[in-house]
PDB file of N, CA and C in Angstrom:
ATOM      1  N   UNK A   7     -55.911 -98.481-113.492  1.00  0.00           N
ATOM      2  CA  UNK A   7     -54.889 -97.559-114.191  1.00  0.00           C
ATOM      3  C   UNK A   7     -54.792 -98.018-115.707  1.00  0.00           C
ATOM      4  N   UNK A   8     -54.633 -99.482-115.772  1.00  0.00           N
ATOM      5  CA  UNK A   8     -54.598 -99.933-117.258  1.00  0.00           C
ATOM      6  C   UNK A   8     -55.767 -99.473-118.086  1.00  0.00           C
ATOM      7  N   UNK A   9     -56.943 -99.688-117.516  1.00  0.00           N
ATOM      8  CA  UNK A   9     -58.277 -99.349-118.075  1.00  0.00           C
ATOM      9  C   UNK A   9     -58.280 -97.845-118.380  1.00  0.00           C
ATOM     10  N   UNK A  10     -57.809 -96.913-117.497  1.00  0.00           N
ATOM     11  CA  UNK A  10     -57.622 -95.509-117.770  1.00  0.00           C
ATOM     12  C   UNK A  10     -56.830 -95.341-118.981  1.00  0.00           C
ATOM     13  N   UNK A  11     -55.575 -95.907-119.047  1.00  0.00           N
ATOM     14  CA  UNK A  11     -54.688 -95.703-120.335  1.00  0.00           C
ATOM     15  C   UNK A  11     -55.322 -96.086-121.393  1.00  0.00           C
ATOM     16  N   UNK A  12     -55.978 -97.060-121.411  1.00  0.00           N
ATOM     17  CA  UNK A  12     -56.785 -97.615-122.742  1.00  0.00           C
ATOM     18  C   UNK A  12     -57.795 -96.662-123.165  1.00  0.00           C
ATOM     19  N   UNK A  13     -58.555 -96.134-122.163  1.00  0.00           N
ATOM     20  CA  UNK A  13     -59.659 -95.225-122.354  1.00  0.00           C
ATOM     21  C   UNK A  13     -59.025 -93.979-122.991  1.00  0.00           C
ATOM     22  N   UNK A  14     -57.917 -93.452-122.261  1.00  0.00           N
ATOM     23  CA  UNK A  14     -57.209 -92.155-122.776  1.00  0.00           C
ATOM     24  C   UNK A  14     -56.762 -92.394-124.029  1.00  0.00           C
ATOM     25  N   UNK A  15     -56.148 -93.586-124.468  1.00  0.00           N
ATOM     26  CA  UNK A  15     -55.694 -93.734-125.834  1.00  0.00           C
ATOM     27  C   UNK A  15     -56.669 -93.743-126.757  1.00  0.00           C
ATOM     28  N   UNK A  16     -57.729 -94.391-126.615  1.00  0.00           N
ATOM     29  CA  UNK A  16     -58.726 -94.669-127.479  1.00  0.00           C
ATOM     30  C   UNK A  16     -59.473 -93.232-127.813  1.00  0.00           C
ATOM     31  N   UNK A  17     -59.650 -92.343-126.682  1.00  0.00           N
ATOM     32  CA  UNK A  17     -60.197 -91.061-126.687  1.00  0.00           C
ATOM     33  C   UNK A  17     -59.206 -90.114-127.579  1.00  0.00           C
ATOM     34  N   UNK A  18     -57.874 -90.333-127.500  1.00  0.00           N
ATOM     35  CA  UNK A  18     -56.844 -89.508-128.189  1.00  0.00           C
ATOM     36  C   UNK A  18     -57.035 -89.998-129.730  1.00  0.00           C
ATOM     37  N   UNK A  19     -57.065 -91.261-129.964  1.00  0.00           N
ATOM     38  CA  UNK A  19     -57.292 -91.703-131.353  1.00  0.00           C
ATOM     39  C   UNK A  19     -58.400 -91.158-132.015  1.00  0.00           C
ATOM     40  N   UNK A  20     -59.695 -91.186-131.343  1.00  0.00           N
ATOM     41  CA  UNK A  20     -60.968 -90.678-131.802  1.00  0.00           C
ATOM     42  C   UNK A  20     -60.756 -89.116-132.037  1.00  0.00           C
ATOM     43  N   UNK A  21     -60.154 -88.404-131.137  1.00  0.00           N
ATOM     44  CA  UNK A  21     -59.864 -86.947-131.369  1.00  0.00           C
ATOM     45  C   UNK A  21     -59.150 -86.629-132.642  1.00  0.00           C
ATOM     46  N   UNK A  22     -58.083 -87.487-132.789  1.00  0.00           N
ATOM     47  CA  UNK A  22     -57.079 -87.206-133.887  1.00  0.00           C
ATOM     48  C   UNK A  22     -57.842 -87.530-135.191  1.00  0.00           C
ATOM     49  N   UNK A  23     -58.711 -88.605-135.146  1.00  0.00           N
ATOM     50  CA  UNK A  23     -59.445 -89.123-136.356  1.00  0.00           C
ATOM     51  C   UNK A  23     -60.454 -88.004-136.696  1.00  0.00           C
ATOM     52  N   UNK A  24     -61.167 -87.610-135.682  1.00  0.00           N
ATOM     53  CA  UNK A  24     -62.183 -86.485-136.066  1.00  0.00           C
ATOM     54  C   UNK A  24     -61.533 -85.357-136.460  1.00  0.00           C
ATOM     55  N   UNK A  25     -60.359 -84.874-135.858  1.00  0.00           N
ATOM     56  CA  UNK A  25     -59.741 -83.623-136.257  1.00  0.00           C
ATOM     57  C   UNK A  25     -59.356 -83.650-137.531  1.00  0.00           C
ATOM     58  N   UNK A  26     -58.633 -84.933-137.985  1.00  0.00           N
ATOM     59  CA  UNK A  26     -58.024 -84.887-139.286  1.00  0.00           C
ATOM     60  C   UNK A  26     -59.368 -84.893-140.283  1.00  0.00           C
ATOM     61  N   UNK A  27     -60.373 -85.659-140.042  1.00  0.00           N
ATOM     62  CA  UNK A  27     -61.518 -85.777-140.840  1.00  0.00           C
ATOM     63  C   UNK A  27     -62.122 -84.413-141.115  1.00  0.00           C
ATOM     64  N   UNK A  28     -62.197 -83.626-139.930  1.00  0.00           N
ATOM     65  CA  UNK A  28     -62.735 -82.240-140.017  1.00  0.00           C
ATOM     66  C   UNK A  28     -61.802 -81.377-140.828  1.00  0.00           C
ATOM     67  N   UNK A  29     -60.719 -81.525-140.568  1.00  0.00           N
ATOM     68  CA  UNK A  29     -59.579 -80.726-141.453  1.00  0.00           C
ATOM     69  C   UNK A  29     -59.691 -81.043-142.935  1.00  0.00           C
ATOM     70  N   UNK A  30     -60.079 -82.283-143.333  1.00  0.00           N
ATOM     71  CA  UNK A  30     -60.184 -82.582-144.599  1.00  0.00           C
ATOM     72  C   UNK A  30     -61.325 -81.956-145.221  1.00  0.00           C
ATOM     73  N   UNK A  31     -62.489 -81.893-144.503  1.00  0.00           N
ATOM     74  CA  UNK A  31     -63.787 -81.227-144.901  1.00  0.00           C
ATOM     75  C   UNK A  31     -63.560 -79.597-144.755  1.00  0.00           C
ATOM     76  N   UNK A  32     -62.820 -79.130-143.869  1.00  0.00           N
ATOM     77  CA  UNK A  32     -62.918 -77.698-143.662  1.00  0.00           C
ATOM     78  C   UNK A  32     -61.777 -77.061-144.587  1.00  0.00           C
ATOM     79  N   UNK A  33     -60.686 -77.589-144.812  1.00  0.00           N
ATOM     80  CA  UNK A  33     -59.627 -76.857-145.551  1.00  0.00           C
ATOM     81  C   UNK A  33     -60.071 -76.353-146.947  1.00  0.00           C
ATOM     82  N   UNK A  34     -60.960 -77.263-147.783  1.00  0.00           N
ATOM     83  CA  UNK A  34     -61.347 -76.608-148.991  1.00  0.00           C
ATOM     84  C   UNK A  34     -62.152 -75.415-148.884  1.00  0.00           C
ATOM     85  N   UNK A  35     -63.037 -75.428-147.673  1.00  0.00           N
ATOM     86  CA  UNK A  35     -63.957 -74.297-147.564  1.00  0.00           C
ATOM     87  C   UNK A  35     -63.139 -73.014-147.016  1.00  0.00           C
ATOM     88  N   UNK A  36     -62.074 -73.338-146.255  1.00  0.00           N
ATOM     89  CA  UNK A  36     -61.293 -72.237-145.782  1.00  0.00           C
ATOM     90  C   UNK A  36     -60.641 -71.565-147.114  1.00  0.00           C
ATOM     91  N   UNK A  37     -60.082 -72.543-148.012  1.00  0.00           N
ATOM     92  CA  UNK A  37     -59.379 -72.203-149.200  1.00  0.00           C
ATOM     93  C   UNK A  37     -60.351 -71.236-149.961  1.00  0.00           C
ATOM     94  N   UNK A  38     -61.489 -71.765-150.099  1.00  0.00           N
ATOM     95  CA  UNK A  38     -62.580 -71.041-150.991  1.00  0.00           C
ATOM     96  C   UNK A  38     -62.867 -69.667-150.440  1.00  0.00           C
ATOM     97  N   UNK A  39     -63.004 -69.617-149.038  1.00  0.00           N
ATOM     98  CA  UNK A  39     -63.279 -68.196-148.567  1.00  0.00           C
ATOM     99  C   UNK A  39     -62.050 -67.350-148.497  1.00  0.00           C
ATOM    100  N   UNK A  40     -60.780 -67.843-148.541  1.00  0.00           N
ATOM    101  CA  UNK A  40     -59.614 -67.151-148.584  1.00  0.00           C
ATOM    102  C   UNK A  40     -59.587 -66.522-149.999  1.00  0.00           C
ATOM    103  N   UNK A  41     -59.769 -67.341-151.037  1.00  0.00           N
ATOM    104  CA  UNK A  41     -59.844 -66.931-152.455  1.00  0.00           C
ATOM    105  C   UNK A  41     -60.899 -65.655-152.659  1.00  0.00           C
ATOM    106  N   UNK A  42     -62.018 -66.136-152.140  1.00  0.00           N
ATOM    107  CA  UNK A  42     -63.062 -65.011-152.157  1.00  0.00           C
ATOM    108  C   UNK A  42     -62.623 -63.750-151.533  1.00  0.00           C
ATOM    109  N   UNK A  43     -62.128 -63.831-150.376  1.00  0.00           N
ATOM    110  CA  UNK A  43     -61.614 -62.627-149.741  1.00  0.00           C
ATOM    111  C   UNK A  43     -60.556 -61.877-150.562  1.00  0.00           C
ATOM    112  N   UNK A  44     -59.597 -62.614-151.108  1.00  0.00           N
ATOM    113  CA  UNK A  44     -58.462 -62.136-151.846  1.00  0.00           C
ATOM    114  C   UNK A  44     -59.147 -61.420-153.178  1.00  0.00           C
ATOM    115  N   UNK A  45     -60.081 -61.995-153.899  1.00  0.00           N
ATOM    116  CA  UNK A  45     -60.680 -61.481-155.062  1.00  0.00           C
ATOM    117  C   UNK A  45     -61.488 -60.295-154.589  1.00  0.00           C
ATOM    118  N   UNK A  46     -62.139 -60.135-153.413  1.00  0.00           N
ATOM    119  CA  UNK A  46     -62.891 -59.008-153.134  1.00  0.00           C
ATOM    120  C   UNK A  46     -61.955 -57.953-152.843  1.00  0.00           C
ATOM    121  N   UNK A  47     -60.775 -58.223-152.108  1.00  0.00           N
ATOM    122  CA  UNK A  47     -59.882 -57.181-151.820  1.00  0.00           C
ATOM    123  C   UNK A  47     -59.298 -56.576-153.047  1.00  0.00           C
ATOM    124  N   UNK A  48     -58.956 -57.442-154.069  1.00  0.00           N
ATOM    125  CA  UNK A  48     -58.320 -56.887-155.220  1.00  0.00           C
ATOM    126  C   UNK A  48     -59.219 -56.109-156.079  1.00  0.00           C
ATOM    127  N   UNK A  49     -60.691 -56.508-156.047  1.00  0.00           N
ATOM    128  CA  UNK A  49     -61.664 -55.812-156.877  1.00  0.00           C
ATOM    129  C   UNK A  49     -61.830 -54.452-156.295  1.00  0.00           C
ATOM    130  N   UNK A  50     -61.902 -54.350-154.928  1.00  0.00           N
ATOM    131  CA  UNK A  50     -62.182 -53.135-154.099  1.00  0.00           C
ATOM    132  C   UNK A  50     -60.838 -52.142-154.236  1.00  0.00           C
TER     133      UNK A  50
END
């Protein structure tokens, strides 16, 4: 049971770390796409 708790905790930490890392990498790209979409909609 204790081993399972440690495993679950480490897995959650890994997931949170990967999620935050991906968010840091993806958020600028999403912002870029949103700006592109906005400029396209205003131009058309």
